[in-house]
Short mmCIF file of C-alpha atoms in Angstrom, two decimals:
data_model
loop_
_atom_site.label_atom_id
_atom_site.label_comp_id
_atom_site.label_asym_id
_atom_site.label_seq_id
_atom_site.Cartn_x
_atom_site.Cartn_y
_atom_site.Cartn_z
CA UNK A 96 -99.58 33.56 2.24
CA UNK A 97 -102.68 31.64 3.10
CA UNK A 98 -104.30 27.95 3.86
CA UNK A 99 -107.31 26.58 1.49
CA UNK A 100 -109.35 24.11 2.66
CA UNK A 101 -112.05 22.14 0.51
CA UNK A 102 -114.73 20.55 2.43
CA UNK A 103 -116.70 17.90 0.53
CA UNK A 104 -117.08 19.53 -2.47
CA UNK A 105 -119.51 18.28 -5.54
CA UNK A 106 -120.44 19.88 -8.59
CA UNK A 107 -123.26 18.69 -10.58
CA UNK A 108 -124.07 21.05 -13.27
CA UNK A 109 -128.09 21.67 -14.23
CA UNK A 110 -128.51 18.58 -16.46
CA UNK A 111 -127.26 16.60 -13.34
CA UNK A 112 -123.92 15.52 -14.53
CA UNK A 113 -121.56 15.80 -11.83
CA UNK A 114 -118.26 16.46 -12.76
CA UNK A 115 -116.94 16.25 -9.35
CA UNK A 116 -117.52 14.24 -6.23
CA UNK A 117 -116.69 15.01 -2.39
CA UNK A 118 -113.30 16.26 -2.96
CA UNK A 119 -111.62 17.12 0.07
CA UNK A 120 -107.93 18.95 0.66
CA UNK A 121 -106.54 21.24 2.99
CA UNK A 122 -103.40 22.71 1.30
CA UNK A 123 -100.74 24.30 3.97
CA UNK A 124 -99.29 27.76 3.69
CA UNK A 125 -97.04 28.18 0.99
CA UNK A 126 -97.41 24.18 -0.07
CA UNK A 127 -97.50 23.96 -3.84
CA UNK A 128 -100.31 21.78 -4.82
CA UNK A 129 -100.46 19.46 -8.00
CA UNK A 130 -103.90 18.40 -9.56
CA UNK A 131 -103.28 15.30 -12.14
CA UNK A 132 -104.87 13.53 -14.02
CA UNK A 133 -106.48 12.35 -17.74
CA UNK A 134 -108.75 15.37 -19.70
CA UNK A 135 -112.40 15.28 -17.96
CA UNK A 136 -111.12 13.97 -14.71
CA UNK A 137 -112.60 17.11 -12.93
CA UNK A 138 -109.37 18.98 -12.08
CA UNK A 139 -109.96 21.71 -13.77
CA UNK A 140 -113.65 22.32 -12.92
CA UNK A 141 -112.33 21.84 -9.10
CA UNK A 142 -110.31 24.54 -9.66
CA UNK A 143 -112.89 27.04 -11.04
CA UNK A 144 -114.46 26.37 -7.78
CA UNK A 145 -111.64 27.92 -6.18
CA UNK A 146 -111.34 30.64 -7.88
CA UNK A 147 -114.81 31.60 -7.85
CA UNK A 148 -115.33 30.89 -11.69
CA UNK A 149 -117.86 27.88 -11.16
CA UNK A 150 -120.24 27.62 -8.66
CA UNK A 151 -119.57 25.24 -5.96
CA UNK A 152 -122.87 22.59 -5.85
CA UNK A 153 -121.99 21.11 -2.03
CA UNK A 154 -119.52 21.64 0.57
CA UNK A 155 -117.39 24.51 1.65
CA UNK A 156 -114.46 26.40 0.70
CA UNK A 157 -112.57 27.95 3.49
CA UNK A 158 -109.36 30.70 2.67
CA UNK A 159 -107.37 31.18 6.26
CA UNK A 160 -110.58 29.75 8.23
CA UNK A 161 -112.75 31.54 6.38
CA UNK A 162 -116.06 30.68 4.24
CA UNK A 163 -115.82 32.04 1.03
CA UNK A 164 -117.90 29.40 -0.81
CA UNK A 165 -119.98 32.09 -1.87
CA UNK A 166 -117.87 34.74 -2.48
CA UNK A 167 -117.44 36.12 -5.44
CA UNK A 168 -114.32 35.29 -8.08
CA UNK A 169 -112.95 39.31 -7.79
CA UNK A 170 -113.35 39.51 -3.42
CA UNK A 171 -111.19 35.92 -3.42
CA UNK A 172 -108.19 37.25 -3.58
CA UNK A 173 -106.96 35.12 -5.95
CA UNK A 174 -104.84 35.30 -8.92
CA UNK A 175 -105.04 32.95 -12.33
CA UNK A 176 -102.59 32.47 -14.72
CA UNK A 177 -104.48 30.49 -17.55
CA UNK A 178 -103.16 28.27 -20.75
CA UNK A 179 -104.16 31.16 -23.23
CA UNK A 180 -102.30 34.03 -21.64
CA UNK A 181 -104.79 35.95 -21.66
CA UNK A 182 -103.04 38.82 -22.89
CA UNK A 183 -104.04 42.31 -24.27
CA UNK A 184 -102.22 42.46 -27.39
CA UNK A 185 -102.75 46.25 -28.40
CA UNK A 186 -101.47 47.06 -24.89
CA UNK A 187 -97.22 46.86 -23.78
CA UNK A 188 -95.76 44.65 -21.57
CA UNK A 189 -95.58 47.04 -18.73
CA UNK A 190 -99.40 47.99 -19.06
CA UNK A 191 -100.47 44.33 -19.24
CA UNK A 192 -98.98 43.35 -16.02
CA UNK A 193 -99.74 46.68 -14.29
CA UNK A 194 -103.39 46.76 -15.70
CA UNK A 195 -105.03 45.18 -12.58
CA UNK A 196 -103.56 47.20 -10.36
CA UNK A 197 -104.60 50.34 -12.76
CA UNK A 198 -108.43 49.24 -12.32
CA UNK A 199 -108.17 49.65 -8.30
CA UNK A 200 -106.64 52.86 -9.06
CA UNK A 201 -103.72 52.46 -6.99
CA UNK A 202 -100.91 54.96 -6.90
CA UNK A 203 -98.84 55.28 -10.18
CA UNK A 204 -95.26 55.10 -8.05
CA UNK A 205 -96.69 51.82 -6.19
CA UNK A 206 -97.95 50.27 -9.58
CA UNK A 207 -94.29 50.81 -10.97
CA UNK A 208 -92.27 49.66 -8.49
CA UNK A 209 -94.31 46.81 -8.31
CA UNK A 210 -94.40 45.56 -12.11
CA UNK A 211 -90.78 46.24 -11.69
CA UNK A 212 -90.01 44.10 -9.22
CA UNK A 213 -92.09 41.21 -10.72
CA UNK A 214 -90.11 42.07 -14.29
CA UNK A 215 -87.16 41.39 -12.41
CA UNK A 216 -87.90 38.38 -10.73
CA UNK A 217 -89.35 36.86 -14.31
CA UNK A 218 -86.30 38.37 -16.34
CA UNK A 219 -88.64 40.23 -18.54
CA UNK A 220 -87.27 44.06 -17.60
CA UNK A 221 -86.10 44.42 -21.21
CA UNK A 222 -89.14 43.76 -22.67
CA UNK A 223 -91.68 46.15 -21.16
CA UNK A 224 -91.82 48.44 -23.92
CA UNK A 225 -92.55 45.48 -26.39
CA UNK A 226 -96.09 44.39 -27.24
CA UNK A 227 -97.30 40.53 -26.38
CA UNK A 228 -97.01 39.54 -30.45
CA UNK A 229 -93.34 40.24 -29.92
CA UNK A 230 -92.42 38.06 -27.23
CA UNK A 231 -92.16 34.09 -27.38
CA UNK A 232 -94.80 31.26 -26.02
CA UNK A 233 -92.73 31.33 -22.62
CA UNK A 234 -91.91 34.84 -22.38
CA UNK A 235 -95.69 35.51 -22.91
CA UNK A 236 -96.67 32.90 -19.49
CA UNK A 237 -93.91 35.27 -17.74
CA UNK A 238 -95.70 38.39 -18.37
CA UNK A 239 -99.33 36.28 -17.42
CA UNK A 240 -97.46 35.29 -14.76
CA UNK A 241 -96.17 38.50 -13.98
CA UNK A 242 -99.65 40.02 -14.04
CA UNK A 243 -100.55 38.05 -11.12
CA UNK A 244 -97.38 38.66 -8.83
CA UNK A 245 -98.30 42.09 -8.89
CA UNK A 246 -101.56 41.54 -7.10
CA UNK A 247 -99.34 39.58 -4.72
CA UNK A 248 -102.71 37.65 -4.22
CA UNK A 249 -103.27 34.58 -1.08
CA UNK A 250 -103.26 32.25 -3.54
CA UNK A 251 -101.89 31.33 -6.76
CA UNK A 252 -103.70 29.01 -9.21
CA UNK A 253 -102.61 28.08 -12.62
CA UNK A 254 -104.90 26.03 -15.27
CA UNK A 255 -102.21 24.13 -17.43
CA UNK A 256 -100.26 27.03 -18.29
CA UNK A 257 -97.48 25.46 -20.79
CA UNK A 258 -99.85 22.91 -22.52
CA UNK A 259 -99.71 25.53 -25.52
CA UNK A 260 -95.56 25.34 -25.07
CA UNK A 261 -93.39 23.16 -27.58
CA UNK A 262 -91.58 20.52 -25.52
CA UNK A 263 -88.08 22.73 -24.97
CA UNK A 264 -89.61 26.07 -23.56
CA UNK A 265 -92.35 23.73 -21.25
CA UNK A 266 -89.25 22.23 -19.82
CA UNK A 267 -87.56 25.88 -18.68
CA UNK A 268 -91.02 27.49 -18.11
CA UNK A 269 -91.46 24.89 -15.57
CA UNK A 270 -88.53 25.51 -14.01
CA UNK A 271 -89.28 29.30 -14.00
CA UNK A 272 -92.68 28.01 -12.05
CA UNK A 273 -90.66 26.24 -9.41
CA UNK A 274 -88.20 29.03 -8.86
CA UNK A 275 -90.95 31.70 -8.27
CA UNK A 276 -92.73 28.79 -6.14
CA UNK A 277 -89.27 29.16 -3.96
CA UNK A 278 -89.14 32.64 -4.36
CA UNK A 279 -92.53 33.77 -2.84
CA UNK A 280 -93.06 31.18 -0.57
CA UNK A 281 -97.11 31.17 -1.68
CA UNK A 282 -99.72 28.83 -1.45
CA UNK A 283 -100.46 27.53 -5.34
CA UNK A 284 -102.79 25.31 -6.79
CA UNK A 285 -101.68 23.59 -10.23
CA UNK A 286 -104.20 22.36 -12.63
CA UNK A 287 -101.82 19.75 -15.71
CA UNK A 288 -102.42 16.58 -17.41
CA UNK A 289 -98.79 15.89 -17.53
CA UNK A 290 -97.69 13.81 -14.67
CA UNK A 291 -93.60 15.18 -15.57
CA UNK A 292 -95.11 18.64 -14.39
CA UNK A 293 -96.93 17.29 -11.81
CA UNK A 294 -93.95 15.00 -10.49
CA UNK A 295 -91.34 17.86 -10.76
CA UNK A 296 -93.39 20.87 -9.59
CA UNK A 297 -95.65 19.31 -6.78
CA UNK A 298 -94.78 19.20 -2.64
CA UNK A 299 -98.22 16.75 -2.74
CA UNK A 300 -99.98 15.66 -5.81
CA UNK A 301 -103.82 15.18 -6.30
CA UNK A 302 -104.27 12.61 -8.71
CA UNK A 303 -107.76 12.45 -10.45
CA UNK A 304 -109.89 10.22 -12.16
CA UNK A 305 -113.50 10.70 -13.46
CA UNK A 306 -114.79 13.08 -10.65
CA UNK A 307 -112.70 11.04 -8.09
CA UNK A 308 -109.79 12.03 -6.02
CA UNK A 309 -107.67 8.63 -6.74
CA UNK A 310 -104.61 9.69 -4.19
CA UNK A 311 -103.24 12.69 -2.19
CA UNK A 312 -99.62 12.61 -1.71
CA UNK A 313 -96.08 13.46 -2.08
CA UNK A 314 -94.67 12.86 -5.85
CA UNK A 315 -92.63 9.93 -4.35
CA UNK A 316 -95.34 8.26 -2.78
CA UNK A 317 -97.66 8.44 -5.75
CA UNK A 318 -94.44 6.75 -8.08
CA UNK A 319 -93.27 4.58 -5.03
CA UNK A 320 -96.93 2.93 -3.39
CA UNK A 321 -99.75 4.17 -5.41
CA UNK A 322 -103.16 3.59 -4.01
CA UNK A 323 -104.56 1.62 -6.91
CA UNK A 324 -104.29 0.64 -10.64
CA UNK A 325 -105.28 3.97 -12.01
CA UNK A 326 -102.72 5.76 -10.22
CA UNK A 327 -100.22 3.45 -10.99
CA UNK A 328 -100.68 3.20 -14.18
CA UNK A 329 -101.16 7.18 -15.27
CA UNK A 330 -97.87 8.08 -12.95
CA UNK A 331 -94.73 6.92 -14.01
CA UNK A 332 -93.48 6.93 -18.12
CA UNK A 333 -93.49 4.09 -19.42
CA UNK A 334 -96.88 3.51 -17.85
CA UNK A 335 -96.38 -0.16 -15.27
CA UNK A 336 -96.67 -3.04 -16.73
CA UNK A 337 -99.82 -5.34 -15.31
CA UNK A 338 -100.34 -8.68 -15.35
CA UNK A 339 -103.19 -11.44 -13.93
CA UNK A 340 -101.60 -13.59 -11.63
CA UNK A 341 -102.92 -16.43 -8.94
CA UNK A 342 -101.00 -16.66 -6.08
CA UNK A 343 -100.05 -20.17 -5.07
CA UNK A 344 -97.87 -20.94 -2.47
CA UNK A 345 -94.72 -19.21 -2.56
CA UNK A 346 -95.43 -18.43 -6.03
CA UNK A 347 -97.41 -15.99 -8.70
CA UNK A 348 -98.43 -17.95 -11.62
CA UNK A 349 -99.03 -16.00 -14.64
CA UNK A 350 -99.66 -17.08 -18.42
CA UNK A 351 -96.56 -18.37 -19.59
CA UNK A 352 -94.19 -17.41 -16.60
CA UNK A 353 -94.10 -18.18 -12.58
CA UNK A 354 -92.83 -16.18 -10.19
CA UNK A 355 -91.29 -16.88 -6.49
CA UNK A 356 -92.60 -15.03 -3.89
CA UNK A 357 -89.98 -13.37 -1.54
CA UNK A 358 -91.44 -14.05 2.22
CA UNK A 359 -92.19 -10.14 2.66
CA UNK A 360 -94.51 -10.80 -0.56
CA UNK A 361 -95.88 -13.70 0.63
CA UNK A 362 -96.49 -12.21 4.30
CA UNK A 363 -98.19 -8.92 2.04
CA UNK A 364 -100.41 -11.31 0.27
CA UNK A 365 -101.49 -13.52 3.09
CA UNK A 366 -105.54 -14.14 2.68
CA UNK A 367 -104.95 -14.38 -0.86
CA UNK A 368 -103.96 -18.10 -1.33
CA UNK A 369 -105.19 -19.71 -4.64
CA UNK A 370 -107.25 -16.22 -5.40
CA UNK A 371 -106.30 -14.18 -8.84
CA UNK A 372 -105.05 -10.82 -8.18
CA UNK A 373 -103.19 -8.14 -10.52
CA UNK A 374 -99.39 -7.65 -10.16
CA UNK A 375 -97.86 -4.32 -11.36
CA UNK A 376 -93.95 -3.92 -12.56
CA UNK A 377 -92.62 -0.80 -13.27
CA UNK A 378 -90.20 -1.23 -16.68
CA UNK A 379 -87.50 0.52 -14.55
CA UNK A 380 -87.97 -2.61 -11.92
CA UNK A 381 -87.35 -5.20 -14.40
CA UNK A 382 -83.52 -6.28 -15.02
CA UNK A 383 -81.55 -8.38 -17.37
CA UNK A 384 -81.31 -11.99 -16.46
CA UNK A 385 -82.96 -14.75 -14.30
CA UNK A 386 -86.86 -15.52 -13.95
CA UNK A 387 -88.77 -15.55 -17.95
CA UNK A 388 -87.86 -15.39 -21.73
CA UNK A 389 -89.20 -12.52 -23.46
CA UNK A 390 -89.60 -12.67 -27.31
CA UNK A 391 -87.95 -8.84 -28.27
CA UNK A 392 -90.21 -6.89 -30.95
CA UNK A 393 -88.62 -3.49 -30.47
CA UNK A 394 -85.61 -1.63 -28.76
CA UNK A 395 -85.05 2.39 -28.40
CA UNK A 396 -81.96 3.72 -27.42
CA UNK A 397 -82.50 6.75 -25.41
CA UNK A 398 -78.41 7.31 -24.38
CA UNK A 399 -78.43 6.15 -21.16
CA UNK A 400 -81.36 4.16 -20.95
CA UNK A 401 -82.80 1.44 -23.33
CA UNK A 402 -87.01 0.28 -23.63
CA UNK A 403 -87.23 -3.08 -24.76
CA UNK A 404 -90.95 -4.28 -25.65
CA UNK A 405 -91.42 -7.80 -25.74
CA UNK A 406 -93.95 -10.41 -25.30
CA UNK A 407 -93.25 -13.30 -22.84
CA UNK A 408 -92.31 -16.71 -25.07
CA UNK A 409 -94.03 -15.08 -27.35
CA UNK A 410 -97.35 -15.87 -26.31
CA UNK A 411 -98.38 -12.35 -26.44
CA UNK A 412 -97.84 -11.09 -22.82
CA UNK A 413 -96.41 -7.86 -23.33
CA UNK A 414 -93.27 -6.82 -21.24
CA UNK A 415 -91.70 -3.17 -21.22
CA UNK A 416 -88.11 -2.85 -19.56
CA UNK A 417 -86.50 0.15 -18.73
CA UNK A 418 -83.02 -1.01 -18.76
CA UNK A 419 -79.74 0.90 -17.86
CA UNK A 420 -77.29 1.85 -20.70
CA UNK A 421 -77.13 0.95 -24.39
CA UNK A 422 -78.15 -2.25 -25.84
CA UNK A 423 -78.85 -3.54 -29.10
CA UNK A 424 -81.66 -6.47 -29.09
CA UNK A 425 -82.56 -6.73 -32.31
CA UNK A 426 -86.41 -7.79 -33.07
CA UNK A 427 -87.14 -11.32 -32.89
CA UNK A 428 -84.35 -11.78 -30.01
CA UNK A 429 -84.82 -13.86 -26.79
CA UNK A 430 -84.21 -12.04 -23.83
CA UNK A 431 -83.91 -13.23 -20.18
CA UNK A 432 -85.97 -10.56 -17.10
CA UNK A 433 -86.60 -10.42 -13.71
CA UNK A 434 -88.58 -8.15 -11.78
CA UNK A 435 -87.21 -6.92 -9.14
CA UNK A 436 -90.00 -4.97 -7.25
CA UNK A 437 -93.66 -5.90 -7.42
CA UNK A 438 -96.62 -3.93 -6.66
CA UNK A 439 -99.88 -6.05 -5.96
CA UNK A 440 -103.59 -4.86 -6.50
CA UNK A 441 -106.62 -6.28 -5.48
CA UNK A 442 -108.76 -7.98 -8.46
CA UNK A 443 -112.25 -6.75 -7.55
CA UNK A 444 -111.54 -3.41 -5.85
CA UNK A 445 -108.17 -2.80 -7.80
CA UNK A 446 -106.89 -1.01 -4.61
CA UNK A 447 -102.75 -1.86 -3.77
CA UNK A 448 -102.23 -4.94 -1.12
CA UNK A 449 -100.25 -3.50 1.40
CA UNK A 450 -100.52 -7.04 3.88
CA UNK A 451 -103.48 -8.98 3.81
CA UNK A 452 -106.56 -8.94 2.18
#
């Protein structure tokens, strides 16, 4: 399909707020890209730029080696698929998807086999005849989805199409997105603030955070060694737990609990003897038994997992676990953790220690 490459790209809009600072990607033929993060992180403006929708303040934007940065949105050869649908309601199915292709004035024959084949491939042949107020919340994204197969555009870019989804049809909507990923084999660019999208739908992930690209990377390294607090803490659900610790010795020393340090965490923090740094625990890293007493104020059965929220002794150090099967702690119970993987962050810069300072 195509590469994208974005070269130091701002935008600062006339009142000299910039919304986005020197973000740079290149995104691979056919490579599904993922941009997270919280509302007003700048994802979304980035991908305006891309389509042509905002204008691009500094830096380039380059489709298959090429300079488009000033290009205009309908010469980009892209295709949009946006939360709202976007639909024309007084018009059927079949002329909503084939209604691009109708404006080029393209032949009738290729216009039909076309929004055929894309009905196919979206199960929504049945429903041609029907009018958008007749179809459901996901069968509505098909046929905006649909739309732009049709074009069979370079690139694909969607700007959080199921946020306006109840919880069951975002769930096999998404899937729908990854099988037509598979499918076409075409270059995409995602736009959600829902890290389950952007951990199930993503080859790489671009995680955002106020104008800032935080991380680029696969879903697994963004869960498994994220790049600083702020990705840690907005991937992964329940959000890691953090705590202010001093390292001393061969041990962390937090309020109300110590911790030994394994000599692979002791070699990673070496330069940071007797200095306070912040140590992250996922709740699906801590396990029953062994290292601090946790004071239980809640527990939620979810079938075959169980969060327990505590504070440690009681002293108001809260503690999330993520613990496998059913239990039944009651509140006001004493419970016995240990964390069994660590992630360590710099105080000042809040960066990850990966070994020494």
């Amino acid at each position: 399909m195509a590469t994208l490459n974005l070269q130091h790209i701002d935008k600062i809009y006339d009142n000299n707020v910039q919304a986005v600072f020197d973000f740079n990607l290149d995104v691979k033929d056919g490579e599904l890209i993922v941009l997270v993060g919280p509302s007003g992180c700048g994802k979304s403006t980035t991908l305006r730029m891309v389509a042509g929708l905002e204008d691009i303040s500094n830096g380039k934007l380059m489709l298959d080696g090429r300079d488009i940065t000033q290009t205009p949105a309908k010469d980009r050869d892209m295709a949009m698929v946006f939360q709202s649908y976007a639909l024309y309601h007084h018009m059927t199915i079949y002329e909503n998807m084939a209604f691009s292709l109708t404006l080029r004035k393209e032949n009738p024959n290729v216009i039909h086999k076309k929004v055929l084949a894309a009905a196919e491939i979206l199960n929504l042949t049945t429903q041609l005849n029907k009018k958008p107020g007749q179809l459901s919340g996901g069968q509505q994204q098909r046929v905006a989805m649909g739309r732009s197969i049709v074009r069979n555009p370079k690139v694909f870019l969607f700007d959080e199409p199921l946020s306006n989804l109840d919880a069951k049809l975002r769930s096999s909507t998404r899937r729908e997105i990854l099988l037509l990923h598979k499918r076409l084999q075409a270059t995409m660019l995602y736009v959600t603030h829902d890290q389950t999208e952007a951990l199930t739908l993503a080859d790489r992930i671009v995680c955002m955070s106020m104008g800032h690209v935080q991380q680029v990377g696969t879903p697994l390294e963004l869960y498994d060694t994220p790049a600083n607090v702020f990705v840690a803490s907005f991937i992964g659900l329940p959000p890691m737990n953090f705590y202010d610790v001093k390292v001393s010795g061969n041990e962390l020393l937090g309020n109300g609990f110590k911790l030994t340090l394994t000599p692979e965490e002791k070699a990673t923090l070496a330069g940071y003897e007797g200095k306070d740094i912040t140590l992250g625990v996922r709740p699906e890293n801590i396990v029953e038994g062994g290292d601090f007493k946790v004071t239980v104020s809640n527990n939620e059965n979810l079938g075959m997992n169980t969060l327990v929220y505590g504070s440690i002794d009681g002293i108001g150090v809260k503690v999330t676990a993520k613990l496998k099967g059913w239990k039944n702690y009651k509140v006001g119970d004493t419970a016995s953790f240990s964390f069994v993987r660590k992630h360590f962050f710099d105080k000042e810069t809040t960066n990850a220690i990966r070994g020494g300072k």
